[in-house]
Every structure is written in C-alpha cells, then in structure tokens.
XYZ file of C-alpha atoms in Angstrom:
685
model
C 44.985 -260.256 233.920
C 46.132 -258.115 236.833
C 43.413 -256.310 238.762
C 44.114 -252.597 238.978
C 44.702 -251.493 242.548
C 46.625 -248.332 241.747
C 45.667 -244.844 242.573
C 44.181 -243.225 239.461
C 45.619 -239.968 238.238
C 42.684 -237.871 237.087
C 43.168 -236.278 233.733
C 39.967 -234.967 232.175
C 39.891 -235.643 228.463
C 38.685 -232.952 226.110
C 38.804 -232.382 222.372
C 40.482 -229.301 220.994
C 41.576 -229.663 217.388
C 43.560 -226.441 217.465
C 45.915 -227.604 220.215
C 49.502 -227.173 219.093
C 52.562 -228.949 220.378
C 55.185 -226.248 220.591
C 58.518 -226.255 222.340
C 58.240 -224.097 225.433
C 60.973 -221.485 225.845
C 63.003 -221.774 229.012
C 65.029 -218.584 229.543
C 68.136 -218.945 231.669
C 71.358 -217.244 232.691
C 72.801 -214.579 230.398
C 76.335 -214.438 229.056
C 78.619 -211.903 230.723
C 78.404 -209.594 227.679
C 74.633 -209.135 228.121
C 73.699 -206.035 230.108
C 70.459 -204.663 231.573
C 68.645 -207.991 231.135
C 66.551 -209.417 233.957
C 68.013 -212.261 236.017
C 67.783 -215.578 234.101
C 65.836 -213.919 231.267
C 68.100 -214.879 228.352
C 66.862 -217.384 225.759
C 69.235 -219.388 223.554
C 68.094 -220.940 220.273
C 69.674 -221.929 216.993
C 72.517 -223.329 219.120
C 74.386 -220.016 219.511
C 71.882 -217.132 219.368
C 71.080 -215.655 222.781
C 68.460 -212.929 223.250
C 67.007 -211.147 226.255
C 63.292 -211.761 226.816
C 62.778 -209.209 229.605
C 64.998 -206.228 230.414
C 65.215 -203.924 233.382
C 62.111 -201.713 233.487
C 64.040 -198.779 231.994
C 65.000 -200.820 228.923
C 63.324 -202.928 226.232
C 64.564 -205.842 224.043
C 65.372 -204.636 220.510
C 66.800 -207.378 218.287
C 67.737 -209.331 221.395
C 69.621 -206.502 223.155
C 68.334 -204.321 225.993
C 68.062 -200.717 224.801
C 67.098 -197.744 226.987
C 63.412 -196.878 226.501
C 64.390 -193.268 225.756
C 66.656 -194.406 222.901
C 65.505 -193.685 219.343
C 65.931 -197.377 218.479
C 62.952 -198.252 220.687
C 60.781 -195.707 218.890
C 62.005 -196.862 215.471
C 61.097 -200.460 216.340
C 57.606 -199.384 217.368
C 58.087 -201.097 220.727
C 55.093 -200.256 222.889
C 52.529 -201.652 225.277
C 49.375 -203.120 223.743
C 47.594 -199.786 224.295
C 50.440 -197.957 222.465
C 51.845 -196.557 225.707
C 55.597 -196.410 226.317
C 56.912 -199.775 227.573
C 57.630 -199.729 231.303
C 57.960 -203.398 232.270
C 61.078 -204.356 230.334
C 59.196 -205.915 227.404
C 57.480 -204.953 224.155
C 53.852 -205.990 223.649
C 53.645 -204.795 220.030
C 56.037 -203.696 217.279
C 56.108 -201.400 214.256
C 55.507 -202.356 210.603
C 59.173 -203.053 209.814
C 59.586 -205.209 212.930
C 58.145 -208.424 214.361
C 57.424 -209.500 217.928
C 59.304 -212.421 219.505
C 59.518 -213.347 223.181
C 58.890 -209.848 224.514
C 61.141 -208.024 222.047
C 60.964 -206.326 218.641
C 63.144 -207.659 215.801
C 63.713 -206.184 212.328
C 62.152 -207.997 209.386
C 65.279 -207.396 207.325
C 67.116 -210.757 207.376
C 70.460 -208.970 207.011
C 70.187 -207.669 210.584
C 67.392 -209.710 212.176
C 68.120 -212.493 214.635
C 64.663 -213.959 213.956
C 63.661 -213.556 210.294
C 65.532 -215.572 207.639
C 63.433 -213.998 204.873
C 61.061 -211.050 204.997
C 57.289 -210.847 204.523
C 54.920 -208.069 203.488
C 52.360 -209.235 206.054
C 52.281 -207.282 209.310
C 54.101 -208.971 212.165
C 55.332 -211.912 210.093
C 58.640 -213.275 208.793
C 58.724 -215.057 205.451
C 60.748 -217.815 207.082
C 62.479 -217.948 210.458
C 66.113 -218.539 211.418
C 67.440 -221.960 212.495
C 65.676 -223.371 215.534
C 62.465 -221.457 214.817
C 59.258 -222.019 212.833
C 56.855 -219.326 211.525
C 53.782 -218.789 213.678
C 50.763 -218.811 211.354
C 48.862 -216.645 213.845
C 51.597 -213.977 213.947
C 50.588 -210.313 214.125
C 51.895 -207.035 215.489
C 50.986 -208.280 218.979
C 51.686 -212.024 218.532
C 55.084 -213.717 218.169
C 56.294 -214.098 214.580
C 58.120 -217.378 215.236
C 57.791 -220.327 217.574
C 60.610 -222.511 218.856
C 61.396 -225.878 217.353
C 62.510 -228.616 219.709
C 65.958 -227.723 221.068
C 67.603 -230.501 219.017
C 65.945 -229.517 215.709
C 67.702 -227.209 213.272
C 64.543 -226.871 211.179
C 61.025 -228.117 211.808
C 57.560 -228.038 210.277
C 54.021 -228.305 211.509
C 51.999 -231.437 210.833
C 48.669 -232.325 212.401
C 49.041 -229.449 214.876
C 52.452 -230.629 216.091
C 55.954 -229.459 215.283
C 58.096 -232.164 213.708
C 61.842 -232.041 213.147
C 63.037 -231.908 209.541
C 66.794 -231.506 210.020
C 69.048 -231.839 213.062
C 72.027 -229.990 214.476
C 75.514 -231.437 214.390
C 75.768 -234.263 216.871
C 72.207 -235.515 216.341
C 70.611 -237.914 213.868
C 67.124 -237.731 212.371
C 64.626 -240.476 213.203
C 62.234 -240.587 210.245
C 59.663 -242.617 212.174
C 59.274 -240.295 215.156
C 60.383 -237.106 213.343
C 62.740 -236.313 216.216
C 66.469 -235.697 216.618
C 68.458 -238.004 218.885
C 72.001 -237.539 220.177
C 74.878 -239.220 218.340
C 77.644 -241.031 220.250
C 80.105 -238.892 222.223
C 82.368 -236.618 220.083
C 80.489 -237.609 216.922
C 79.488 -234.871 214.445
C 77.267 -237.013 212.196
C 75.802 -240.483 212.668
C 73.177 -242.847 211.305
C 71.947 -244.013 214.712
C 72.862 -243.911 218.395
C 75.681 -246.424 217.893
C 77.143 -245.703 214.443
C 79.206 -242.557 213.847
C 80.024 -241.388 210.303
C 82.022 -238.211 211.027
C 83.823 -237.138 214.182
C 84.207 -233.701 215.716
C 87.491 -231.876 215.195
C 90.347 -233.542 217.046
C 88.809 -237.022 217.130
C 89.297 -240.056 214.898
C 86.653 -242.342 213.485
C 87.000 -245.902 214.732
C 84.423 -248.669 214.354
C 81.439 -246.380 214.688
C 83.034 -244.448 217.559
C 85.210 -241.345 217.936
C 88.491 -241.433 219.820
C 90.943 -238.664 220.702
C 94.571 -238.754 219.547
C 97.088 -239.756 222.215
C 99.235 -237.124 223.922
C 101.918 -235.824 221.535
C 99.837 -236.687 218.468
C 97.593 -234.481 216.323
C 94.731 -235.351 213.929
C 94.821 -234.672 210.193
C 92.320 -232.435 208.386
C 89.905 -235.337 207.848
C 90.176 -236.707 211.384
C 91.277 -239.984 209.836
C 94.811 -240.336 211.244
C 96.932 -239.282 214.219
C 100.476 -238.062 213.577
C 103.296 -237.413 216.018
C 103.938 -233.663 216.011
C 105.990 -231.516 218.378
C 105.520 -228.157 216.592
C 104.517 -225.621 219.238
C 100.989 -224.139 218.894
C 100.105 -226.594 216.102
C 96.599 -228.143 216.190
C 96.578 -230.241 213.001
C 99.190 -232.336 211.145
C 99.328 -233.891 207.668
C 102.219 -236.273 208.457
C 104.745 -236.937 211.214
C 106.163 -233.588 212.454
C 104.386 -231.821 209.584
C 102.107 -229.091 210.891
C 99.196 -228.134 208.629
C 97.208 -225.786 210.900
C 98.038 -223.529 213.835
C 95.917 -222.464 216.776
C 94.271 -219.047 217.345
C 96.653 -216.035 217.209
C 99.208 -218.059 215.209
C 99.846 -218.593 211.493
C 101.490 -221.385 209.520
C 104.954 -220.500 208.241
C 106.929 -222.743 205.895
C 105.981 -226.220 204.711
C 106.664 -229.894 205.285
C 108.726 -230.787 208.328
C 110.075 -227.217 208.374
C 106.640 -225.697 209.022
C 106.290 -223.683 212.225
C 103.618 -221.542 213.843
C 104.375 -217.817 213.775
C 102.748 -215.250 216.035
C 100.089 -212.828 214.729
C 100.208 -209.133 215.708
C 99.223 -208.403 219.298
C 95.472 -208.642 219.793
C 94.814 -210.589 216.594
C 93.382 -214.132 216.603
C 93.627 -214.624 212.830
C 96.090 -212.619 210.731
C 95.991 -211.745 207.055
C 98.088 -213.646 204.501
C 98.085 -210.844 201.887
C 100.179 -208.564 204.118
C 102.600 -211.238 205.328
C 100.565 -211.619 208.536
C 101.136 -207.998 209.583
C 97.405 -207.171 209.754
C 94.306 -208.840 211.137
C 91.461 -210.469 209.212
C 88.093 -208.711 209.481
C 86.659 -208.831 213.021
C 89.221 -211.395 214.204
C 90.560 -209.489 217.199
C 91.298 -211.079 220.562
C 89.310 -210.393 223.717
C 90.064 -206.891 225.014
C 90.782 -205.425 221.554
C 88.616 -203.693 218.952
C 88.870 -203.908 215.167
C 89.498 -200.966 212.827
C 88.948 -201.650 209.127
C 91.433 -200.598 206.461
C 90.704 -197.210 204.890
C 90.729 -199.012 201.547
C 87.335 -200.755 201.618
C 88.499 -203.312 199.041
C 90.881 -204.769 201.622
C 89.570 -207.450 203.961
C 91.965 -206.697 206.777
C 92.601 -204.072 209.423
C 94.172 -203.537 212.821
C 93.372 -204.462 216.421
C 93.687 -201.878 219.186
C 93.606 -202.582 222.907
C 90.539 -201.327 224.774
C 91.392 -198.277 226.863
C 89.293 -199.428 229.834
C 91.144 -201.898 232.044
C 89.565 -205.389 232.257
C 87.284 -204.670 229.298
C 86.257 -207.716 227.228
C 84.658 -206.007 224.207
C 84.725 -202.358 223.220
C 84.381 -199.842 220.439
C 86.840 -197.061 219.727
C 84.996 -194.870 222.228
C 83.598 -197.066 225.004
C 83.672 -200.429 226.745
C 80.605 -202.574 226.002
C 81.294 -205.617 228.195
C 83.749 -206.484 230.955
C 85.840 -209.574 231.560
C 84.620 -212.233 233.952
C 84.616 -211.004 237.536
C 84.065 -207.350 236.641
C 80.943 -205.222 236.260
C 80.339 -202.448 233.726
C 79.431 -199.386 235.797
C 78.926 -195.687 235.147
C 76.459 -193.627 233.128
C 78.688 -192.263 230.366
C 82.358 -193.038 231.044
C 81.796 -196.712 231.856
C 84.524 -198.616 233.677
C 85.080 -202.238 234.693
C 84.986 -202.626 238.462
C 85.698 -205.869 240.328
C 82.639 -207.709 241.649
C 82.349 -207.435 245.433
C 81.640 -211.140 245.988
C 84.688 -213.391 245.642
C 84.621 -215.637 242.537
C 81.563 -213.847 241.133
C 81.665 -213.857 237.340
C 78.840 -211.439 236.450
C 77.837 -208.320 238.383
C 76.811 -205.712 235.801
C 75.548 -202.273 236.893
C 75.846 -202.980 240.628
C 79.083 -204.746 241.616
C 77.597 -205.675 245.002
C 74.936 -207.827 243.318
C 76.257 -211.031 241.787
C 74.136 -212.568 239.010
C 76.422 -215.472 238.109
C 79.520 -217.213 239.469
C 82.789 -217.898 237.667
C 83.307 -221.219 235.917
C 83.978 -223.910 238.493
C 82.008 -222.135 241.222
C 78.374 -222.390 242.283
C 76.025 -219.858 243.900
C 75.008 -219.809 247.541
C 71.684 -217.989 247.712
C 69.555 -216.165 250.230
C 66.224 -216.276 248.448
C 67.056 -215.241 244.884
C 70.150 -213.215 245.855
C 73.614 -214.764 245.450
C 75.591 -214.221 248.653
C 78.691 -216.313 247.861
C 80.295 -218.389 245.105
C 81.689 -221.706 246.367
C 83.934 -224.106 244.476
C 82.322 -226.984 242.572
C 83.623 -230.550 242.663
C 86.762 -231.511 240.693
C 86.318 -231.259 236.929
C 83.019 -229.403 237.221
C 82.434 -226.212 235.210
C 79.216 -225.158 236.923
C 77.187 -226.377 239.868
C 73.930 -225.617 241.638
C 73.250 -225.037 245.313
C 70.200 -227.000 246.385
C 70.196 -225.952 250.031
C 72.158 -228.964 251.274
C 75.251 -228.439 249.143
C 76.447 -227.956 245.572
C 75.652 -230.433 242.798
C 77.585 -230.396 239.508
C 75.453 -229.842 236.396
C 78.087 -229.204 233.671
C 81.556 -230.771 233.366
C 84.629 -228.884 232.125
C 85.612 -231.777 229.864
C 82.871 -232.004 227.218
C 83.454 -235.756 226.915
C 82.388 -236.235 230.546
C 78.999 -235.864 232.239
C 77.858 -235.096 235.813
C 76.527 -238.142 237.680
C 75.966 -237.876 241.444
C 78.097 -234.699 241.637
C 81.085 -236.307 239.905
C 82.318 -235.741 236.362
C 82.672 -239.198 234.832
C 83.057 -240.729 231.390
C 79.738 -241.101 229.603
C 77.782 -244.215 230.522
C 74.974 -244.494 227.962
C 73.042 -246.744 230.326
C 72.664 -243.869 232.798
C 72.992 -240.609 230.832
C 71.923 -239.563 227.349
C 74.616 -236.960 226.690
C 73.951 -233.487 225.361
C 76.527 -233.415 222.526
C 76.902 -229.641 222.741
C 78.145 -229.601 226.349
C 79.503 -231.632 229.244
C 76.044 -232.427 230.583
C 73.195 -234.915 230.211
C 70.050 -234.437 228.117
C 68.115 -237.139 229.984
C 68.685 -239.999 232.430
C 68.054 -243.748 232.397
C 68.357 -246.806 234.643
C 66.391 -245.215 237.478
C 68.374 -241.968 237.705
C 66.733 -238.574 238.113
C 67.456 -235.735 235.681
C 68.280 -232.415 237.318
C 69.388 -229.458 235.210
C 71.858 -231.435 233.081
C 72.938 -233.882 235.801
C 71.858 -237.444 236.571
C 71.282 -238.292 240.217
C 70.769 -241.679 241.821
C 67.717 -242.034 244.084
C 69.996 -241.773 247.120
C 71.687 -238.575 245.898
C 68.391 -236.942 244.938
C 67.090 -237.684 248.433
C 70.207 -236.823 250.448
C 70.642 -233.495 248.638
C 67.081 -232.520 249.493
C 65.914 -232.497 245.871
C 63.241 -235.170 246.211
C 62.663 -237.434 249.214
C 62.615 -241.186 248.588
C 58.900 -241.352 249.449
C 58.106 -238.960 246.601
C 60.186 -240.668 243.900
C 58.620 -242.869 241.221
C 59.418 -244.208 237.766
C 58.131 -243.398 234.305
C 59.886 -245.926 232.108
C 63.554 -245.746 233.142
C 63.319 -242.129 234.300
C 63.082 -241.398 238.012
C 60.751 -238.454 238.679
C 59.333 -236.624 241.690
C 55.709 -236.076 242.693
C 56.336 -233.558 245.492
C 59.361 -231.340 246.180
C 60.684 -229.202 249.013
C 59.012 -225.836 249.659
C 59.432 -223.373 246.803
C 59.964 -226.104 244.200
C 57.410 -228.008 242.106
C 57.685 -231.004 239.724
C 58.054 -229.881 236.097
C 58.622 -232.824 233.755
C 59.305 -234.759 236.943
C 62.181 -232.468 237.991
C 61.907 -230.227 241.057
C 61.978 -226.715 239.615
C 61.953 -223.305 241.378
C 58.413 -221.947 241.207
C 59.704 -218.643 239.823
C 61.194 -220.451 236.819
C 57.843 -221.893 235.702
C 55.370 -219.307 237.045
C 56.581 -216.043 235.531
C 53.437 -213.955 235.952
C 53.832 -210.818 238.045
C 50.332 -211.092 239.573
C 48.200 -213.800 241.159
C 46.024 -214.129 238.047
C 46.689 -216.950 235.596
C 48.855 -215.256 233.007
C 52.367 -216.504 232.382
C 51.860 -219.174 235.039
C 51.750 -222.949 234.509
C 51.710 -224.637 237.937
C 48.306 -223.936 239.437
C 46.132 -224.630 242.461
C 42.906 -226.580 242.018
C 40.929 -223.313 241.989
C 42.808 -222.105 238.904
C 45.088 -219.603 240.627
C 48.896 -219.913 240.677
C 50.400 -221.931 243.526
C 51.930 -220.064 246.435
C 55.684 -219.367 246.508
C 56.069 -222.012 249.220
C 54.192 -224.731 247.319
C 55.662 -228.220 246.923
C 53.547 -229.531 244.043
C 50.992 -228.547 241.432
C 47.275 -229.309 241.634
C 46.517 -228.401 238.024
C 48.274 -226.960 234.976
C 47.414 -224.014 232.763
C 49.209 -223.261 229.517
C 47.897 -221.121 226.668
C 50.173 -222.992 224.237
C 48.628 -226.330 225.259
C 52.045 -227.792 225.876
C 51.700 -228.859 229.533
C 49.437 -231.446 231.142
C 48.903 -232.358 234.790
C 50.214 -235.689 236.072
C 50.700 -236.844 239.650
C 51.571 -233.570 241.344
C 53.455 -232.014 238.448
C 53.123 -230.320 235.078
C 54.665 -232.226 232.177
C 55.475 -230.839 228.699
C 54.554 -232.837 225.620
C 57.243 -231.339 223.357
C 60.008 -229.837 225.516
C 63.121 -231.775 224.426
C 60.855 -234.209 222.611
C 62.144 -237.763 222.778
C 64.100 -237.104 225.960
C 61.501 -235.400 228.165
C 59.334 -237.550 230.406
C 56.156 -235.769 229.354
C 56.642 -236.536 225.664
C 56.785 -240.254 226.522
C 53.434 -240.066 228.297
C 51.311 -237.712 226.228
C 51.172 -236.479 222.616
C 48.454 -233.803 222.858
C 47.075 -231.613 225.612
C 44.268 -229.107 226.070
C 43.701 -226.788 229.016
C 46.385 -228.497 231.075
C 45.029 -232.005 230.517
C 46.354 -234.854 228.368
C 44.001 -235.703 225.518
C 46.025 -238.383 223.722
C 48.574 -240.838 225.075
C 51.989 -240.967 223.406
C 52.945 -243.967 221.296
C 54.138 -246.744 223.637
C 53.162 -244.732 226.714
C 53.861 -246.840 229.831
C 50.464 -246.184 231.438
C 47.023 -246.526 229.808
C 44.914 -243.399 229.368
C 41.167 -243.988 229.699
C 39.628 -241.606 227.167
C 36.168 -242.000 228.715
C 37.155 -240.947 232.217
C 40.376 -239.108 231.419
C 42.572 -241.023 233.845
C 46.047 -242.514 233.636
C 46.190 -245.827 235.482
C 49.560 -246.777 236.923
C 50.819 -250.325 236.522
C 51.138 -252.823 239.424
C 54.429 -253.317 241.270
C 57.265 -254.520 239.039
C 55.397 -253.787 235.826
C 56.816 -250.958 233.731
C 54.204 -250.927 230.958
C 50.638 -252.175 230.880
C 47.356 -251.999 228.993
C 43.828 -251.715 230.315
C 40.635 -253.502 229.308
C 37.453 -253.035 231.339
C 39.450 -251.765 234.325
C 41.701 -254.829 234.322
C 45.414 -254.339 233.663
C 47.636 -256.584 231.571
C 51.391 -256.178 232.029
C 53.228 -256.013 228.704
C 56.720 -255.184 229.950
C 58.528 -255.408 233.267
C 60.038 -252.386 234.978
C 63.767 -252.018 235.500
C 64.872 -254.257 238.347
C 62.432 -256.981 237.290
C 62.321 -259.763 234.707
C 59.488 -261.790 233.166
C 59.438 -265.189 234.863
C 56.513 -266.334 232.717
C 56.974 -268.010 229.357
C 55.187 -265.218 227.524
C 52.357 -262.737 228.000
C 50.886 -261.647 230.349
C 54.147 -260.889 232.092
C 54.891 -262.148 235.579
C 57.447 -259.631 236.848
C 59.919 -260.978 239.412
C 62.673 -259.001 241.154
C 66.231 -259.196 239.776
C 69.192 -260.068 242.037
C 70.274 -257.482 244.597
C 71.555 -254.229 243.051
C 70.620 -255.338 239.517
C 68.369 -253.293 237.235
C 68.494 -255.469 234.091
C 68.503 -259.273 234.303
C 67.328 -262.264 232.303
C 66.517 -264.502 235.278
C 66.967 -264.738 239.037
C 70.728 -265.250 238.781
C 71.866 -263.578 235.532
C 72.393 -259.805 235.710
C 73.519 -257.630 232.784
C 73.251 -254.097 234.223
C 73.711 -252.892 237.792
C 72.020 -249.970 239.561
C 74.952 -247.625 238.771
C 75.053 -248.516 235.060
C 78.029 -250.856 235.406
C 78.103 -254.553 234.611
C 78.318 -257.231 237.325
C 81.685 -258.518 238.538
C 83.238 -261.875 237.601
C 80.944 -263.558 240.116
C 77.861 -261.948 238.591
C 77.399 -259.614 241.570
C 76.564 -255.899 241.517
C 78.078 -253.314 243.876
C 75.925 -252.524 246.877
C 73.594 -249.530 246.513
C 74.134 -246.738 249.075
C 73.305 -247.835 252.623
C 69.807 -247.623 254.011
C 71.047 -245.183 256.640
C 71.662 -242.756 253.790
C 67.984 -242.760 252.828
C 68.784 -244.146 249.406
C 67.104 -246.516 246.993
C 68.169 -248.208 243.821
C 68.357 -251.304 241.666
C 65.337 -253.588 241.488
C 63.674 -251.712 244.309
C 63.748 -248.555 242.314
C 61.443 -250.230 239.851
C 58.930 -250.632 242.610
C 59.057 -246.988 243.581
C 56.341 -246.105 241.139
C 54.092 -248.421 243.046
C 55.548 -247.862 246.506
C 54.519 -244.265 246.223
C 51.245 -244.708 244.412
C 49.700 -248.100 245.012
C 47.190 -248.493 247.777
C 47.998 -252.164 248.288
C 50.922 -254.527 248.083
C 53.753 -252.582 246.500
C 55.110 -250.598 249.423
C 56.401 -253.451 251.535
C 57.991 -255.284 248.612
C 59.719 -252.191 247.329
C 61.166 -251.106 250.662
C 62.190 -254.656 251.447
C 64.160 -254.908 248.201
C 66.052 -251.681 248.696
C 66.722 -251.738 252.395
C 66.729 -255.448 253.133
C 67.837 -257.465 250.120
C 71.451 -256.385 249.914
C 72.488 -259.053 252.366
C 71.427 -261.885 250.111
C-alpha cells in the first residue's frame, strides 16, 4: 500500500436524483453568410446546421436567423421577454403557440420549415421529436428549450438514468454499445467497426486492410471506392475503368461514354445542369456562388436558370437584393445593400461595419486588442485557421483534412498523440502527455512557451495534459485554458449564465486565472483542481467525462468508470495518485496503485504496482531499456533511443517526466524533485 501524501481536491458530495448529463452548447464563430449575430454566438449541431443564439440588440433569432425586432416575423413567432415585453437584448425568452424556444431563439413547430423540430407536437413549447443532434427536453415549455443537445458525435441519443446516451453516430464514428458513446473511425473512413477496422471509405479513398488510402496522382477512384484507374479526362472526379470517366466535378456534365467520355461545361453560374434539356438549364437551386436561381414558369419542370447577382462581390442574393457577401467584404447599407471591402487586410468577415473585423480569411489568424481584431496575420504552412495566444499564432485547423495540428505544424495523423476529428483537419482530443487546445495538440514545452499554461501548472489526467491555472483572463475548462468570456456569458455579476465562480458564489473577475467553484444549472460541470470540468461535453474524449459521471451544484457526485483518481463519497474528495502512478484506489486513506502513468512501467511482478521511470524521452516502455513510444508519439530509433525533448532552456517538459507532472504540481512531498530531474536532467543518460 502507498500512503497518500497528495493534496486533496475538495469536492463535496451531494445527492440529486434529477441531475441530468446534457451536452453543453458552445457557440462559436459564425459563417460569413450570417448577419447581425453577436460575435462568436453561432451554434452548430447536426453536423451542418448553424443557428445564431444571440443577435444584435435590434434583432432576435427566428429559426436560427437574426430578424429585426420590428419585423412581422418576430411578432408572428411570439418572440418576447418573459414578461411579454418586446425583446431588446438580442434573444427571445418565450415563444408563441406555433413556435418553440431553443437557445435564445424561436423556431416553428412545423417540421417542413423548422431547424429544430423533426415532428410536431400539440403540447405548448414542445416538438414531437427533434432533428439530428438533438433530444426532446421533457421539461420544455413556452419559456424552456424544446430540445437539448446530444453529444457532438451522436446523430441521435436518448435519456437513460438521467444521462443522455448515444443511439446512432455520424459518418466517421462507430458506436460503442458498452459505453453508449461514439468514437472516431480511422482517418478518411466513413464507417468502421472499431478504431482500427474500416468498412467503408470516404469518397476518393480506397479500402485497404482496414484502412483508407488515396489514389495516386493521375488516378481516380471508382464509384465504390474499390479501385483506382488511370484517367486523364479533364474535370473528371470518378472513373469506371482506365481513361473511362464516370462522373464529372461541379459545373461540368458527363458527355459520351466509355473511353470517349468527356466533361462538358454547364451554363455559366450553374454547378449542376439538367439532363432533360441537354444541359442547357440548371437543376433546382444548383447555382454557383454569386448567382441566384429562377425556377421554370412550368412548375412541373425541375430546372431553371441562374442569374448573376447585380451587386459586385455578392456571395448569395435574391432577384432584388444581396443577402451575403464574399469573403473579405461586408454587407453594408440600410436598403440598397452593397459589398464593401473590409478595412483590415486579410479580414474575411466584417458585416455592417467594414472597420470591425469579426473573422480572418482562411490561412490567417487574428491579432486582438481585448476582444477587437486589429490585424489578420498568416498562419503556418498548411494551416487553415490559427489562434493568437498573445505570444504568437498557433494552428488549430489544417487545410488538408487528413492532417492535424500538432505544435503549430500540420502533420499526418499520429493516433498516439491526436484523436482526429473526422469532420475536419483538427484533433478531438490528445494523448501521450499532449495538451488539447481548440482542436490542436500541444506538447508541454509548446503549451508553456506560447503562454497557454506554464510548466508549473501542468498536470496529467490519464494521458491528457491539463492546466490548473492559466494566464490572466483565461481559466481552465476541461483542463484547457479558455477565455473567461467564452464560459461566463452572463451580462451581470450575479450567477446566471456563468460557470466559473469565486468561492463566494459570484463569477470570477475578468482578470482571473482559475476557478474556485463551479455553478451550472444543467448540472454538467464540476469543480476540480482550479477548473470546471464537463461530464458530457464530447463524452469519451473530454477529460471531465473520464473523471466524473454525475454532478450536482458544481460538484462531482459519482466517479466515472475507471476514473484515474478515487472519489471519497463520505468526504467528497478526489485523491491524486503518488508520483509515477496513473491510476489508484483508496482504502482507509491508503492508496494502492493499479496502473502506472505514462513515462513509467511496473517493475514489480504484479499488484500493487511499483512504478519506475522509463528511459529518457520515452512515454511507454516495458522495462528500463525497452521503449515502444517516445514523447512525440514516434517509435525509438534502431538503437532503442528516443529523440531528445525540447531543451530545458525552453521551459519544456515531456516523456517520463511528464507523467510526474501530476504529482510535481500537486504532491506535498517527494514528487517534485523526481519529476524535474527526469525532464531537465535525465536527457544526458
């Protein structure tokens, strides 16, 4: 038995049978076509549906779109404040009988037009069923949301024992019947049975032995993604045999057959042209960007024409007005709206006021003064978007969807470091001692050198590196340093839409560096070591879901299955494991190690574990000389050696030492010296 010498993390245990584990919405940046929505107030669910959750004060969200308060549509929807007054804060607090409330907006019950309801209901404020990515809220009313969010990876979910459980998954994920969660398939895989076995590949990739591979240059896949054929036909995207095109790209149509097949050009402004009229007209609503569709006067015909928008640099329009501008232009004007270039170079979104940039172009990241973007600087090579953390830009999404951002570089997926988000060129979670940050995985050194989290505040939960205290204005949410404004959304100092709190129950100050308590009316967050952790946000990949399965009043009430740290239900405390131990149990205040942390191996013959440091730079080893995984996710060289971690002068940490971080930061005795010695001193072995 190992005597517990760790600092105890106080978590008062309470019983609350009505606590529900719901996915917590995290609004973010809006697409360029969205107008009059507050900064970072757009919510995406169901994979492709984006709605505004809070508009400018003169507008209100009606079916996901910001509509002027004076517009009849707002009255028709019954959008009002809770006291029936006209909305004046950019949100609806209640809706009319034919509408339901969802995330600050009113949505029609009619499934033909609603973005929320899949089927209707006669009950006030309720949908019969909800659209993909949502689950009906049994407590729904005119003033309470009709639907709750499923986990972001779940296509459909249900409620069982007060928790939401996945039932079906989106493409690129597989269903785990034991945990009722959805887990990412291998890269470029559309359907799989587990994390290593692909059944069907995404378009353009071929199924190998459980993996998906792209066709070589000059070759195209067939319709079943089973073969690659040499094909030189211009604008062809799919072939049925050598030099036999079977499908053309957007704005082109297949003409002829066999080896004589070519790709003809559709009418100007048409992405998909009609076969019934010899490709002289456009299929319904298949116009290119900058064109609008006009249906045929004969309503039995499923084709029409595409006409160029009259406003220069307009992205989408009707026959009378521009509705959204192309990237780099803002839609300005009261009636005769025009597209005017954004004032800031490389700004992508600047609606209403072209001097105020709300989002940079792809490949550029924002430089901010407070919340205002003052410049858009270029991201690293191959990076689609990047974040400015005060000490420079860090890539968070790669242009090539088969790559992921690791330490500000877009690299091929390494499953030992990054669990890839199959829908984008980013990570869903990080392993092997890397820290997750907004879709990127950062080594301990990078997280420290970029000012995200200093080495003294880093610690491990399983293989995930998390932070217990951030720089001013940021607080740990699920172990990631998050801007306070992104988690505390209340407009006053009272505990409303705020999660990260002070010990006295009021929201933390704007300059805070950590949380002292957590408050969440949905009982989704619990307090742990300076941060607030969700129990269901990205379940299976979030740190919080691996620690806790139920929470009440900001406190964990039940430890998750296989949680690394024991939760004492009598005192309500998590007890951290001793140095080198990644998982332990507790009995009468004595700890027994049941699994070693990364960077350590069990030198005992069985249990209890005796955790001994791996060779320098190694995170997974079987003994003192045999390494299988290095600190950067690579394997050792021919001599069994790992590459050196970043130098000590760079304030970094990694490998076996990283495993000791959890104790270096938190243990009162013993762990600090051993941990620092490993990282800064052992590389010369």
